[in-house]
mmCIF file of C-alpha atoms in Angstrom:
data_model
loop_
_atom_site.group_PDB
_atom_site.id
_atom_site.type_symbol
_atom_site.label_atom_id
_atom_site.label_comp_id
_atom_site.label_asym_id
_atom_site.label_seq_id
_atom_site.Cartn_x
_atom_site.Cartn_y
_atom_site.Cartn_z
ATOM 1 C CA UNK W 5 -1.465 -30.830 -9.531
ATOM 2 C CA UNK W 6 -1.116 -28.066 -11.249
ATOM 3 C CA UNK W 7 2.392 -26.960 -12.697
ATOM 4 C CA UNK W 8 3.657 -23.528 -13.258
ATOM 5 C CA UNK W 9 7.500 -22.417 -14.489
ATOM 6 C CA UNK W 10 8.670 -19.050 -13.264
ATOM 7 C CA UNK W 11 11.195 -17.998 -15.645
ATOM 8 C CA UNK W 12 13.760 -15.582 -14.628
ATOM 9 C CA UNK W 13 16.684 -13.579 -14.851
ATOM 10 C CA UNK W 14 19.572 -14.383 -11.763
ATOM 11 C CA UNK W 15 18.626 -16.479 -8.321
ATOM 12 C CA UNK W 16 15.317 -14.612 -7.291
ATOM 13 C CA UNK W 17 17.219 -13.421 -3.959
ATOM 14 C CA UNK W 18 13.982 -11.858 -2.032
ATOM 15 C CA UNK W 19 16.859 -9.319 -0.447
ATOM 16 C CA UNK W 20 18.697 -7.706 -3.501
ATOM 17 C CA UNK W 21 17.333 -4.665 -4.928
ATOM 18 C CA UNK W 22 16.054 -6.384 -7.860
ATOM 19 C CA UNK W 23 12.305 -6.354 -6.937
ATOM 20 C CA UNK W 24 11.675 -8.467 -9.890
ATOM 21 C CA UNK W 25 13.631 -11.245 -8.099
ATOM 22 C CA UNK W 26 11.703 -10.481 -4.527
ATOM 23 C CA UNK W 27 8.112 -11.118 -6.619
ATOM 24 C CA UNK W 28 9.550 -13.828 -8.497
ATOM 25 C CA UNK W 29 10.577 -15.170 -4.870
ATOM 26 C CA UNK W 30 7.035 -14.861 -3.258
ATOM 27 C CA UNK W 31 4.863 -16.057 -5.923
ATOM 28 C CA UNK W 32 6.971 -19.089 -6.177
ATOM 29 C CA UNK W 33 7.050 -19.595 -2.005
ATOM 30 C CA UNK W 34 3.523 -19.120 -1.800
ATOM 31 C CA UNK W 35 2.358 -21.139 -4.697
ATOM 32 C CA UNK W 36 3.870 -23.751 -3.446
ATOM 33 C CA UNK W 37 1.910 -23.487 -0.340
ATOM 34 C CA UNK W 38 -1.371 -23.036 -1.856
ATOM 35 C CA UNK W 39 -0.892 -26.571 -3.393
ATOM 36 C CA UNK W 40 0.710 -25.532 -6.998
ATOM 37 C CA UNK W 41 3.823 -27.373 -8.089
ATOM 38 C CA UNK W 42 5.596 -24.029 -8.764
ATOM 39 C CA UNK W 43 9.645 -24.122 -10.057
ATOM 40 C CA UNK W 44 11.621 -21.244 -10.566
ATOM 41 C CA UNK W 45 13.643 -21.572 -13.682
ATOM 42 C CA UNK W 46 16.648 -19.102 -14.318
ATOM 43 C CA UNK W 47 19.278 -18.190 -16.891
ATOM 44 C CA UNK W 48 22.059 -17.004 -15.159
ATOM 45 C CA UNK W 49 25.297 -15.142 -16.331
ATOM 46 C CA UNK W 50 28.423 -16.994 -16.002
ATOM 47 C CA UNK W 51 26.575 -20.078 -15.718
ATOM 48 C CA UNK W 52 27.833 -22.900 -18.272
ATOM 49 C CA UNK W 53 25.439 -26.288 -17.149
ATOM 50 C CA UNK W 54 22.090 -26.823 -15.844
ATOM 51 C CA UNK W 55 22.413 -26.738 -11.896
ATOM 52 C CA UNK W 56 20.355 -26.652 -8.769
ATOM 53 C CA UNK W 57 20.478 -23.894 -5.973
ATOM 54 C CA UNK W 58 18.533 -23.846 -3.144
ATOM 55 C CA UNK W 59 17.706 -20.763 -1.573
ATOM 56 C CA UNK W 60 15.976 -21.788 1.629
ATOM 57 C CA UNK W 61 13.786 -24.681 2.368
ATOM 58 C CA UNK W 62 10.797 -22.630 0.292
ATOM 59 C CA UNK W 63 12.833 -22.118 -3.094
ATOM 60 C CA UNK W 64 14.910 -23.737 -4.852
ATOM 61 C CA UNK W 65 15.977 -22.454 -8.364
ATOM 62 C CA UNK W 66 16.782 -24.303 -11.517
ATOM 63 C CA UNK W 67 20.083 -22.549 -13.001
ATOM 64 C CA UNK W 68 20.393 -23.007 -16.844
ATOM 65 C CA UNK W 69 22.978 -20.636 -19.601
ATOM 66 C CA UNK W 70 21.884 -17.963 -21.146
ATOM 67 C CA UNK W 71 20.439 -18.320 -24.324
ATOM 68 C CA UNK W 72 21.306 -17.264 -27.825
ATOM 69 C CA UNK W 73 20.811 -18.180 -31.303
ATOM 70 C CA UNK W 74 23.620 -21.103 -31.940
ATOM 71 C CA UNK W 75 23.918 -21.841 -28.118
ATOM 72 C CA UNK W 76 22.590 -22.263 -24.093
ATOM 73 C CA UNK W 77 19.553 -24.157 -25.256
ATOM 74 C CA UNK W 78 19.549 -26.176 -22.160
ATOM 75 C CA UNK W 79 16.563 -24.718 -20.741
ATOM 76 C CA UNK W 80 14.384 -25.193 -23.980
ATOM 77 C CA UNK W 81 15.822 -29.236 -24.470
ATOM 78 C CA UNK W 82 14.498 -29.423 -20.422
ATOM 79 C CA UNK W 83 10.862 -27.714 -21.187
ATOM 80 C CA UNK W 84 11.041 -30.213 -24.179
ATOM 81 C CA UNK W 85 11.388 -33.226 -22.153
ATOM 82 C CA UNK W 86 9.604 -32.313 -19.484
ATOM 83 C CA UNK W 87 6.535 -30.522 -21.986
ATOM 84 C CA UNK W 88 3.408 -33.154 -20.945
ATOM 85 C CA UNK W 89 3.837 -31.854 -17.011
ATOM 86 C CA UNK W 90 4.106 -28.419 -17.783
ATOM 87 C CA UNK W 91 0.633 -26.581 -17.588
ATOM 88 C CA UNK W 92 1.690 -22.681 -17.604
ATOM 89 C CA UNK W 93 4.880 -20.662 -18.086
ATOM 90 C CA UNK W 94 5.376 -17.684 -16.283
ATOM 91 C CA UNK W 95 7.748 -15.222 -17.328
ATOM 92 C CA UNK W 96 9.585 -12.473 -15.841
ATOM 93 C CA UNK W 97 12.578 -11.356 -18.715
ATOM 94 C CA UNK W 98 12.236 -7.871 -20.026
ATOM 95 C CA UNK W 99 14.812 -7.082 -22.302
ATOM 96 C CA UNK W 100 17.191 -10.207 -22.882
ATOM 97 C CA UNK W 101 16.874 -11.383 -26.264
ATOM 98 C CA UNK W 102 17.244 -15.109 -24.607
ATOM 99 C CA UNK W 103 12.972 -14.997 -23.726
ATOM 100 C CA UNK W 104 12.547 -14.146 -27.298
ATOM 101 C CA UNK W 105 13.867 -17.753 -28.454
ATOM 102 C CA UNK W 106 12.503 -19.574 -25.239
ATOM 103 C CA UNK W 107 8.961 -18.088 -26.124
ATOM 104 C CA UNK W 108 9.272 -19.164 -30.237
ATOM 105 C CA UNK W 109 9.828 -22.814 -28.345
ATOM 106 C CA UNK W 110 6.683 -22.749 -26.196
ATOM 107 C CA UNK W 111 5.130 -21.512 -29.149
ATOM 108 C CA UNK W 112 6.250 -24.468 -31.525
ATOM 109 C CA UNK W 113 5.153 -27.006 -28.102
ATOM 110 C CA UNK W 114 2.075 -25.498 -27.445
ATOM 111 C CA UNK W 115 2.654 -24.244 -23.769
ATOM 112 C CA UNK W 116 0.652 -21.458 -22.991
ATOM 113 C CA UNK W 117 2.545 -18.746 -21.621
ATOM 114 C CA UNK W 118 1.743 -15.504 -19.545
ATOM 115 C CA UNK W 119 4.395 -12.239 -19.448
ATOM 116 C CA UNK W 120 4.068 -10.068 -16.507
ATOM 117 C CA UNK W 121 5.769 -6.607 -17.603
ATOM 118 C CA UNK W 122 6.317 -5.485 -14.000
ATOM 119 C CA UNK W 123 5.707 -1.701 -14.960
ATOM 120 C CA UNK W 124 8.336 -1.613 -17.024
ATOM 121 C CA UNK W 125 6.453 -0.743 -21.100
ATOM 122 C CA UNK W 126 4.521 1.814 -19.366
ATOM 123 C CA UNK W 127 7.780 3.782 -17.873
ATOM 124 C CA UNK W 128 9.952 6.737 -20.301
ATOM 125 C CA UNK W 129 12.716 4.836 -20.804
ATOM 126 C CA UNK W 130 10.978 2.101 -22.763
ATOM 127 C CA UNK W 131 11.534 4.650 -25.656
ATOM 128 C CA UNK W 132 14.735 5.866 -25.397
ATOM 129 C CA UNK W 133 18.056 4.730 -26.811
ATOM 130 C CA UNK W 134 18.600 0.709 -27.133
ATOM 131 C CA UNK W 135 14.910 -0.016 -25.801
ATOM 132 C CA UNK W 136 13.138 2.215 -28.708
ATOM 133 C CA UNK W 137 15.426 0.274 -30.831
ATOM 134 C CA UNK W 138 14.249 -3.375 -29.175
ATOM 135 C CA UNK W 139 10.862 -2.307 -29.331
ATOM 136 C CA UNK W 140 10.933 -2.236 -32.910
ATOM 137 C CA UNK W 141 13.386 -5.194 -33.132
ATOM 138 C CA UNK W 142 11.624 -7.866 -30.765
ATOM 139 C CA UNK W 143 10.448 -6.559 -27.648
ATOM 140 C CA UNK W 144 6.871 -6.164 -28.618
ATOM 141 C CA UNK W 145 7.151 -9.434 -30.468
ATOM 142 C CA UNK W 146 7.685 -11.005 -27.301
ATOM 143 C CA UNK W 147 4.466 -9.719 -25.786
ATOM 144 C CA UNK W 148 2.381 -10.195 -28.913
ATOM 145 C CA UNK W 149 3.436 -14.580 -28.792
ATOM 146 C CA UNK W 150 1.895 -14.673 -25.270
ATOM 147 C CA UNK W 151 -1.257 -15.995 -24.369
ATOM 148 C CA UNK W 152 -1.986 -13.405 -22.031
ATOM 149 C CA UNK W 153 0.213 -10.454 -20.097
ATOM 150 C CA UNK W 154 -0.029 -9.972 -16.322
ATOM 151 C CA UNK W 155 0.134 -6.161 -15.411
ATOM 152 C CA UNK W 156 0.180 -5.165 -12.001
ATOM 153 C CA UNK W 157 -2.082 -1.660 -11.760
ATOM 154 C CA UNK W 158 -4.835 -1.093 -14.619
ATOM 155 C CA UNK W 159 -2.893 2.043 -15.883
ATOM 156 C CA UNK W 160 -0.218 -0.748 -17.238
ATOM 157 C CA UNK W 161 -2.579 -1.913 -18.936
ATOM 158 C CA UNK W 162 -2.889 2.032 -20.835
ATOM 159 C CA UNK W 163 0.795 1.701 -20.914
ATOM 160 C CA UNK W 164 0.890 -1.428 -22.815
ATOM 161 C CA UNK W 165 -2.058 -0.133 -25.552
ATOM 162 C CA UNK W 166 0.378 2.955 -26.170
ATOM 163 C CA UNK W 167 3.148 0.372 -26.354
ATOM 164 C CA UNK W 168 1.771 -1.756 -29.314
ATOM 165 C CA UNK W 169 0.605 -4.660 -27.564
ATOM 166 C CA UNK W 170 -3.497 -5.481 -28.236
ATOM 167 C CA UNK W 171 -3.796 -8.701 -26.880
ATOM 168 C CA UNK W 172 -5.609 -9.581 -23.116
ATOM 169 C CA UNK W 173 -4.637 -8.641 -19.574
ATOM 170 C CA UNK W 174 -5.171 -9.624 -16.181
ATOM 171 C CA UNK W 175 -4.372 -7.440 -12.970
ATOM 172 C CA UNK W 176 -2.761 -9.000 -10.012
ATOM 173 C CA UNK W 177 -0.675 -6.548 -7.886
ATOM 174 C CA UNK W 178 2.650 -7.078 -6.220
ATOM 175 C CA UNK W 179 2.477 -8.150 -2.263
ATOM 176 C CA UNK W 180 4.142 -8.214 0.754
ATOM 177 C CA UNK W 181 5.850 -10.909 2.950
ATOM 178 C CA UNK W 182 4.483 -9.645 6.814
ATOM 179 C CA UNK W 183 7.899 -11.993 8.178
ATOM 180 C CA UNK W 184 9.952 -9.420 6.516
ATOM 181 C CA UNK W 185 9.198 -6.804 9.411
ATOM 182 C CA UNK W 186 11.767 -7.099 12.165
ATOM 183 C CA UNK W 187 10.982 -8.897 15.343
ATOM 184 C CA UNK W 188 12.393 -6.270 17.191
ATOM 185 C CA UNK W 189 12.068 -2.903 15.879
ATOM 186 C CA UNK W 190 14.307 0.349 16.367
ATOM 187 C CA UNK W 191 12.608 3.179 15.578
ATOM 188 C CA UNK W 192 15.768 5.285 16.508
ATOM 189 C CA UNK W 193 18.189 4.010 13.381
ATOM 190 C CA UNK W 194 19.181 7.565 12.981
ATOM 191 C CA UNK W 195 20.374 9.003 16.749
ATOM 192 C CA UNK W 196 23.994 9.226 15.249
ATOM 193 C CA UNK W 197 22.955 11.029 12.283
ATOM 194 C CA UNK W 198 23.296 14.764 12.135
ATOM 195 C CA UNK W 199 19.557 15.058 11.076
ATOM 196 C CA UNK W 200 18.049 12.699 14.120
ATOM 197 C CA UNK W 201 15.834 15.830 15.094
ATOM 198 C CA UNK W 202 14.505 17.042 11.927
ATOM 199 C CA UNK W 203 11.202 15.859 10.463
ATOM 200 C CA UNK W 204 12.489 12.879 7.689
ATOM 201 C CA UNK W 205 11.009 12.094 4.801
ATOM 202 C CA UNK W 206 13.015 9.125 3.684
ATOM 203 C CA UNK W 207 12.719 7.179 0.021
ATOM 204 C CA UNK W 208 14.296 3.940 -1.026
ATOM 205 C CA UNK W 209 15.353 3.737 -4.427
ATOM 206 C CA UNK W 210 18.466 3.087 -7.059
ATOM 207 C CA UNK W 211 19.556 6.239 -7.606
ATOM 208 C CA UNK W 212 18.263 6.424 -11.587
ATOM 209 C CA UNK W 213 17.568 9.652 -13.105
ATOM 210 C CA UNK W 214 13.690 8.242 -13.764
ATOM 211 C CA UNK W 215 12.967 8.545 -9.354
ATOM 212 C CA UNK W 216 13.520 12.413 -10.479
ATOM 213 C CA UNK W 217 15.369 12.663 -7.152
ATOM 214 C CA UNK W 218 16.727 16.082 -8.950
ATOM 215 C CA UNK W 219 12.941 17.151 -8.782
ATOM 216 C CA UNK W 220 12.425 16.596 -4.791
ATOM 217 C CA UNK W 221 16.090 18.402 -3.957
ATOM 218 C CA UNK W 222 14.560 21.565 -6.060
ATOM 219 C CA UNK W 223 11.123 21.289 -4.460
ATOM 220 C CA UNK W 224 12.826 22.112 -1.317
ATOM 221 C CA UNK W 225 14.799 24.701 -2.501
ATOM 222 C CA UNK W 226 11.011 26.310 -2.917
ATOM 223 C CA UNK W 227 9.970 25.357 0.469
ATOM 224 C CA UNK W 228 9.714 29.008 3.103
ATOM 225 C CA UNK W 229 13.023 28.394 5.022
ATOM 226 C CA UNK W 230 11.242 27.591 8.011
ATOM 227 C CA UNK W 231 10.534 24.333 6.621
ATOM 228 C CA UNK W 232 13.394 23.507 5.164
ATOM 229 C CA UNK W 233 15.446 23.915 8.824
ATOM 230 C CA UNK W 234 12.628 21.157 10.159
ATOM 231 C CA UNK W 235 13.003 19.071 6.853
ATOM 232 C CA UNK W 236 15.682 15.862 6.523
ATOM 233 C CA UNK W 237 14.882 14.318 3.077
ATOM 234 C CA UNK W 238 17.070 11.021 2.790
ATOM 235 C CA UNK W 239 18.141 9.327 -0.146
ATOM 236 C CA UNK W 240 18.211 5.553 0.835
ATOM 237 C CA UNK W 241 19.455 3.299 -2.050
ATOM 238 C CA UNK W 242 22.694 2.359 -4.365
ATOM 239 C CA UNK W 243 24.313 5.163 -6.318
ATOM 240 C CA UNK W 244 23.937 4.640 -10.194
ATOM 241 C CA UNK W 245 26.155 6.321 -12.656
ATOM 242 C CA UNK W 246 27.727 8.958 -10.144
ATOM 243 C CA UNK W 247 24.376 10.425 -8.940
ATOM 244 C CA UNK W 248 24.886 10.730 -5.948
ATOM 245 C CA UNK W 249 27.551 13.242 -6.508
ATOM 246 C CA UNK W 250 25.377 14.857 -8.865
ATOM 247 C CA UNK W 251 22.533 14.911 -6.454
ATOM 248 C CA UNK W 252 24.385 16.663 -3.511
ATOM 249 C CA UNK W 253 26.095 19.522 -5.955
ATOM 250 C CA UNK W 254 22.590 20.205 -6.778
ATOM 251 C CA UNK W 255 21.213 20.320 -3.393
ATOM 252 C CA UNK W 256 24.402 22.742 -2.529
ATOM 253 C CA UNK W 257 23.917 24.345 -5.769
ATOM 254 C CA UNK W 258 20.587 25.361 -4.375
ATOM 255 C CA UNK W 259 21.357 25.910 -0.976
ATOM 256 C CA UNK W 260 19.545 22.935 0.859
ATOM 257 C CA UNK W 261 22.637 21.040 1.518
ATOM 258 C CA UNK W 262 21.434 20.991 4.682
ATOM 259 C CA UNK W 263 18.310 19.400 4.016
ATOM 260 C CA UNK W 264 19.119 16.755 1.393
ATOM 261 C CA UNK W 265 21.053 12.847 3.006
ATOM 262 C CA UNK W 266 22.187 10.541 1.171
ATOM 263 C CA UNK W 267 22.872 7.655 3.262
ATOM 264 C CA UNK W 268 23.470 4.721 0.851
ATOM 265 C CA UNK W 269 21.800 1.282 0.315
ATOM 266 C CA UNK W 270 20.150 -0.137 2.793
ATOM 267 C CA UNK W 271 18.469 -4.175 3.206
ATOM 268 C CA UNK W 272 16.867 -6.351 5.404
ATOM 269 C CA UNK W 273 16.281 -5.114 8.822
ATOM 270 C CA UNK W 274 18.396 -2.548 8.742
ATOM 271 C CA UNK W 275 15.938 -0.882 5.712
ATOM 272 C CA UNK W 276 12.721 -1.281 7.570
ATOM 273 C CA UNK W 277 14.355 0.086 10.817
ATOM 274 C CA UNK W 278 15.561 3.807 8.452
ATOM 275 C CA UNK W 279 12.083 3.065 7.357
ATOM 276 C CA UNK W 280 10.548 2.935 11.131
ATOM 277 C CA UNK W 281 12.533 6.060 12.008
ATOM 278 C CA UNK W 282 11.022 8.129 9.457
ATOM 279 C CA UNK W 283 8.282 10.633 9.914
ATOM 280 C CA UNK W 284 7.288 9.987 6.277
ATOM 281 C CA UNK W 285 8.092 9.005 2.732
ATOM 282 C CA UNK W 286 8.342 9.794 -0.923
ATOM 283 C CA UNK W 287 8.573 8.776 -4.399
ATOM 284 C CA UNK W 288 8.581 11.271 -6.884
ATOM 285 C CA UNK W 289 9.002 9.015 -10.330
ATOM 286 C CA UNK W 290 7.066 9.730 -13.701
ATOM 287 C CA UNK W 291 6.163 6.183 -13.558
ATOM 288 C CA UNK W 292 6.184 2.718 -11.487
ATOM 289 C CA UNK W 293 5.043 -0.337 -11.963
ATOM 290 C CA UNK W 294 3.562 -1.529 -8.375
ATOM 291 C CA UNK W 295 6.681 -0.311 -6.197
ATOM 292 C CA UNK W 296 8.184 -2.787 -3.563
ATOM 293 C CA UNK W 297 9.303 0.303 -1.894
ATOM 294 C CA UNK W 298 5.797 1.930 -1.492
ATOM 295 C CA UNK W 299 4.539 -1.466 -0.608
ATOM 296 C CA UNK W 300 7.472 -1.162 2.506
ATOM 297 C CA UNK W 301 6.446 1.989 3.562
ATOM 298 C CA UNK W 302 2.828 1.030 3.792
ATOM 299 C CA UNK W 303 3.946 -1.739 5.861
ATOM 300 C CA UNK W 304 5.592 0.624 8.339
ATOM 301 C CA UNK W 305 2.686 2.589 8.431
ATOM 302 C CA UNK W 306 4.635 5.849 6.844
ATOM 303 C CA UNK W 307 2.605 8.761 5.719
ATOM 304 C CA UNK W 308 3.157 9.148 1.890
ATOM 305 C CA UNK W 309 3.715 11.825 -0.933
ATOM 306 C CA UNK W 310 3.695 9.915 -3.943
ATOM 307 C CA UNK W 311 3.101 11.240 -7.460
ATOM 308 C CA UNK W 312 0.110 9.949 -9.710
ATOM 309 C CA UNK W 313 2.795 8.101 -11.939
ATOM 310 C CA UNK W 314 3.330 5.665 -8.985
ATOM 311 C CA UNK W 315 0.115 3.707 -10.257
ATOM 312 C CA UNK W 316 -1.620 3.624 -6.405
ATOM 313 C CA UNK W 317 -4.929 5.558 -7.553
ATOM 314 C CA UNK W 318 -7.110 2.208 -8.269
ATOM 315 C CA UNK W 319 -5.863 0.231 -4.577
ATOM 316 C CA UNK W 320 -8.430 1.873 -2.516
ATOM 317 C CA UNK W 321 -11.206 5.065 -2.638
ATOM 318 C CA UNK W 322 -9.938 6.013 0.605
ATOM 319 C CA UNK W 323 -7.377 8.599 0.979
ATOM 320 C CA UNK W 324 -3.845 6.958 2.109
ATOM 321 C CA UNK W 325 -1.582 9.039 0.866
ATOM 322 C CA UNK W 326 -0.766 12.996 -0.628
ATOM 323 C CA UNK W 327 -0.967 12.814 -4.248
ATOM 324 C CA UNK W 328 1.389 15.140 -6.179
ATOM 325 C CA UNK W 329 2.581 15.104 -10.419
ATOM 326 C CA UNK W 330 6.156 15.048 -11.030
ATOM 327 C CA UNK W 331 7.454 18.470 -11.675
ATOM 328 C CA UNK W 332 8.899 20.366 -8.441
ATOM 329 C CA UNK W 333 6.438 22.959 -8.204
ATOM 330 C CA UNK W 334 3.814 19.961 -7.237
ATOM 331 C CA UNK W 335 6.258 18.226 -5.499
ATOM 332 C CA UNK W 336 6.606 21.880 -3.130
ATOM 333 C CA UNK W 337 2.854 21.482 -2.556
ATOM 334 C CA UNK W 338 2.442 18.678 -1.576
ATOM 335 C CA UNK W 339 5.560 18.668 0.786
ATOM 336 C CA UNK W 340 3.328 21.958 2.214
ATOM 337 C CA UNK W 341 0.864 20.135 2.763
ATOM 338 C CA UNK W 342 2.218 17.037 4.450
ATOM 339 C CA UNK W 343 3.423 19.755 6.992
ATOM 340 C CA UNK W 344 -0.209 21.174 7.587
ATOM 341 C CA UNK W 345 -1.166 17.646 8.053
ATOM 342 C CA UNK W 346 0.553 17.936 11.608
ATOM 343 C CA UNK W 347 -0.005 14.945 13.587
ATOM 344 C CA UNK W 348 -3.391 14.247 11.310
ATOM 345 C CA UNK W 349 -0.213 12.423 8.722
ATOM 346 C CA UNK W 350 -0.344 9.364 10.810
ATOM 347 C CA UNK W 351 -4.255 9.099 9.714
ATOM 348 C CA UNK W 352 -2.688 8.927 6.427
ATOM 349 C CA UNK W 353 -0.429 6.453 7.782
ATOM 350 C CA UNK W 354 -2.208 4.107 9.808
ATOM 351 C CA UNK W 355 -4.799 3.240 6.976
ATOM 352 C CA UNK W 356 -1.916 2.912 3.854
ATOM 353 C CA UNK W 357 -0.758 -0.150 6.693
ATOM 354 C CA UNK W 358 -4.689 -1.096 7.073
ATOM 355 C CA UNK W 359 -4.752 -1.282 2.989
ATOM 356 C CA UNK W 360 -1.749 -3.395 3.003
ATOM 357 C CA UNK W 361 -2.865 -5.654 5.559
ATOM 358 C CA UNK W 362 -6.499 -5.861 3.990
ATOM 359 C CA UNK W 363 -5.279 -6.633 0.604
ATOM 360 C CA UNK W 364 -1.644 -6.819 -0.086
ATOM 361 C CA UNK W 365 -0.224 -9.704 2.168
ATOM 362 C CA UNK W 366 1.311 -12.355 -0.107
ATOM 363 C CA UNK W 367 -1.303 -14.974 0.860
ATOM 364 C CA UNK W 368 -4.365 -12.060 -0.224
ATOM 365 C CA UNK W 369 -2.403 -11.531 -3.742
ATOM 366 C CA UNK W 370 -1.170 -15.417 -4.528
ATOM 367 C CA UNK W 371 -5.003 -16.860 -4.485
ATOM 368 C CA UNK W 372 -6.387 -14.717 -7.485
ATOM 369 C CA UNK W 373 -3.044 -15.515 -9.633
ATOM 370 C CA UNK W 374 -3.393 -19.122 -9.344
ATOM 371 C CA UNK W 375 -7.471 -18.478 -10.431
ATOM 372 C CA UNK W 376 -6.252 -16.874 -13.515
ATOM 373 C CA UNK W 377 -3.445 -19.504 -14.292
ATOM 374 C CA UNK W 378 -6.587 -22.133 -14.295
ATOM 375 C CA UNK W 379 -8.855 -19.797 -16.674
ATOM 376 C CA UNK W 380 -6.146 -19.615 -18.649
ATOM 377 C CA UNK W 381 -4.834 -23.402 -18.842
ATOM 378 C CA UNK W 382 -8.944 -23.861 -19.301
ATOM 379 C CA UNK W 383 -9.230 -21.866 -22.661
#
């Protein structure tokens, strides 16, 4: 039997906002089922001896310390004992200096391991402030010791060329777990809200300055006024670095108070229900990697304005969704023409669900990943 070792930063809760930890989550779940001996190995912060947490009775996560240069090696002595069973390691860590010295080890035991980047070298920030500075310090070491990186569209795969990294790539997008829909669904989560009767565009995100939130307030602002009295645009997600505040000033700033929610973070049922009682949704961000989010609102068969940074160009030839660029002028436009759409935006949203349900279900995704894990064991 084939064994893989998923390592990762924190518990892999499929719930949290992390969607790093939701994928980590799923691929390990249905691995598992497909017959792969599939462990999810973590450091954890705060965490001072190897111990064992089960999640549910699909995942079960080996905690270990951090690790740095002098201490925490508890996860490398375990891949060292355990090193004749292990056939793959999977990583997850962006950042953290601790995969640095865990990939030198695998290195030394001759492991073969595989990154996946999750979107995150091909996004602005990669070059700004402490990550330029990692880059150049060890980041793109770390990508340059594996045997292969998984991206998750094929314009990751530009964003890791412009990055530094030359070496090979395999594509295998991010899916979705169909039991995460509600068994009983409200489509009316918002009949006490002050906008219940407007037309709702809703988008679920952290509230980082990179979702260009900013950008779809001032898009409004250029919208004829008759719009913007039909228009609820909703802001579903934590706040992050005060804004939120930031966000509504603007929106009053500009005169679409009115128009602009922010309603807080939002999970399990409770997010797919906001989700169900929306008339559409959209992400506005110079880059993603393969959005959990988007993936959600596919699932509840929303309309979509999504700009070309979002990565969705190469899922199907068929039109699913209102493509925009990320500047507010475009933004306007395409918020225009969602409106002209009239009830013709459910066409738009009834095949972005068909596309998820012909090719992003979990079970669809997991299948070609384990295929690659054997070529690459094979080499």
């Amino acid at each position: 039997m084939m064994r893989v070792i998923h390592i990762v930063h924190g518990k892999a809760n499929p719930t949290s906002a992390n969607g790093i930890s939701r994928v980590v989550y799923y691929l390990n779940k249905y691995e598992k089922l497909a017959g792969i001996d599939s462990q999810i190995w973590a450091i954890v912060d705060g965490v001072k001896q190897h111990s064992t947490y089960r999640r549910d009775e699909y995942v079960t996560v080996e905690c270990y310390p951090r690790v740095s240069f002098f201490s925490g090696h508890d996860i490398i002595k375990a891949i060292q004992e355990e090193k004749d069973s292990i056939d793959l390691v999977h990583f997850h860590l962006i950042w953290f200096y601790d995969k640095n010295i865990i990939a030198k080890s695998l290195r030394r035991m001759n492991i073969p391991f595989i990154i996946t980047t999750h979107g995150t070298y091909s996004k602005p920030h990669a070059y700004t402030g402490k990550r330029l500075l990692a880059k150049w310090l060890y980041e793109l070491d770390y990508l340059k010791m594996a045997t292969e990186c998984h991206i998750l569209t094929p314009e990751e795969g530009t964003g890791l060329k412009k990055y530094g990294y030359r070496g090979r790539c395999f594509v295998a997008a991010n899916g979705f777990e169909k039991k995460d829909i509600p068994t009983q669904i409200n489509p009316n989560f918002f009949i006490n809200q002050p906008f219940k009767n407007r037309l709702i565009i809703s988008t679920i995100a952290v509230l980082r300055k990179d979702k260009n939130t900013d950008l779809i307030i001032e898009a409004i602002s250029l919208l004829p006024p008759s719009i913007q009295k039909q228009l609820a645009f909703v802001l579903i997600g934590p706040d992050y670095k005060g804004n939120a505040a930031k966000y509504m000033a603007l929106a009053r700033d500009l005169g679409v108070e009115d128009s602009f929610y922010w309603i807080g973070p939002l999970y399990g049922d409770d997010k797919y229900n906001a989700m169900f009682s929306s008339d559409g949704y959209i992400m506005a961000s110079d880059s993603e990697g393969f959005s959990m989010a988007i993936i959600d609102a596919m699932a509840c068969g929303l309309p979509m304005i999504l700009t070309s940074g979002c990565n969705m160009k190469y899922i199907s030839d068929e039109k699913f969704y209102i493509m925009c660029e990320p500047y507010a002028q475009d933004i306007a436009r395409a918020i225009l023409s969602y409106f002209k759409l009239g009830d013709k935006r459910k066409i738009l949203g009834e095949k972005s669900k068909q596309i998820l349900e012909e090719q992003l279900y979990w079970e669809k995704i997991v299948p070609g990943m384990i295929e690659n894990y054997k070529r690459i064991i094979n080499k």
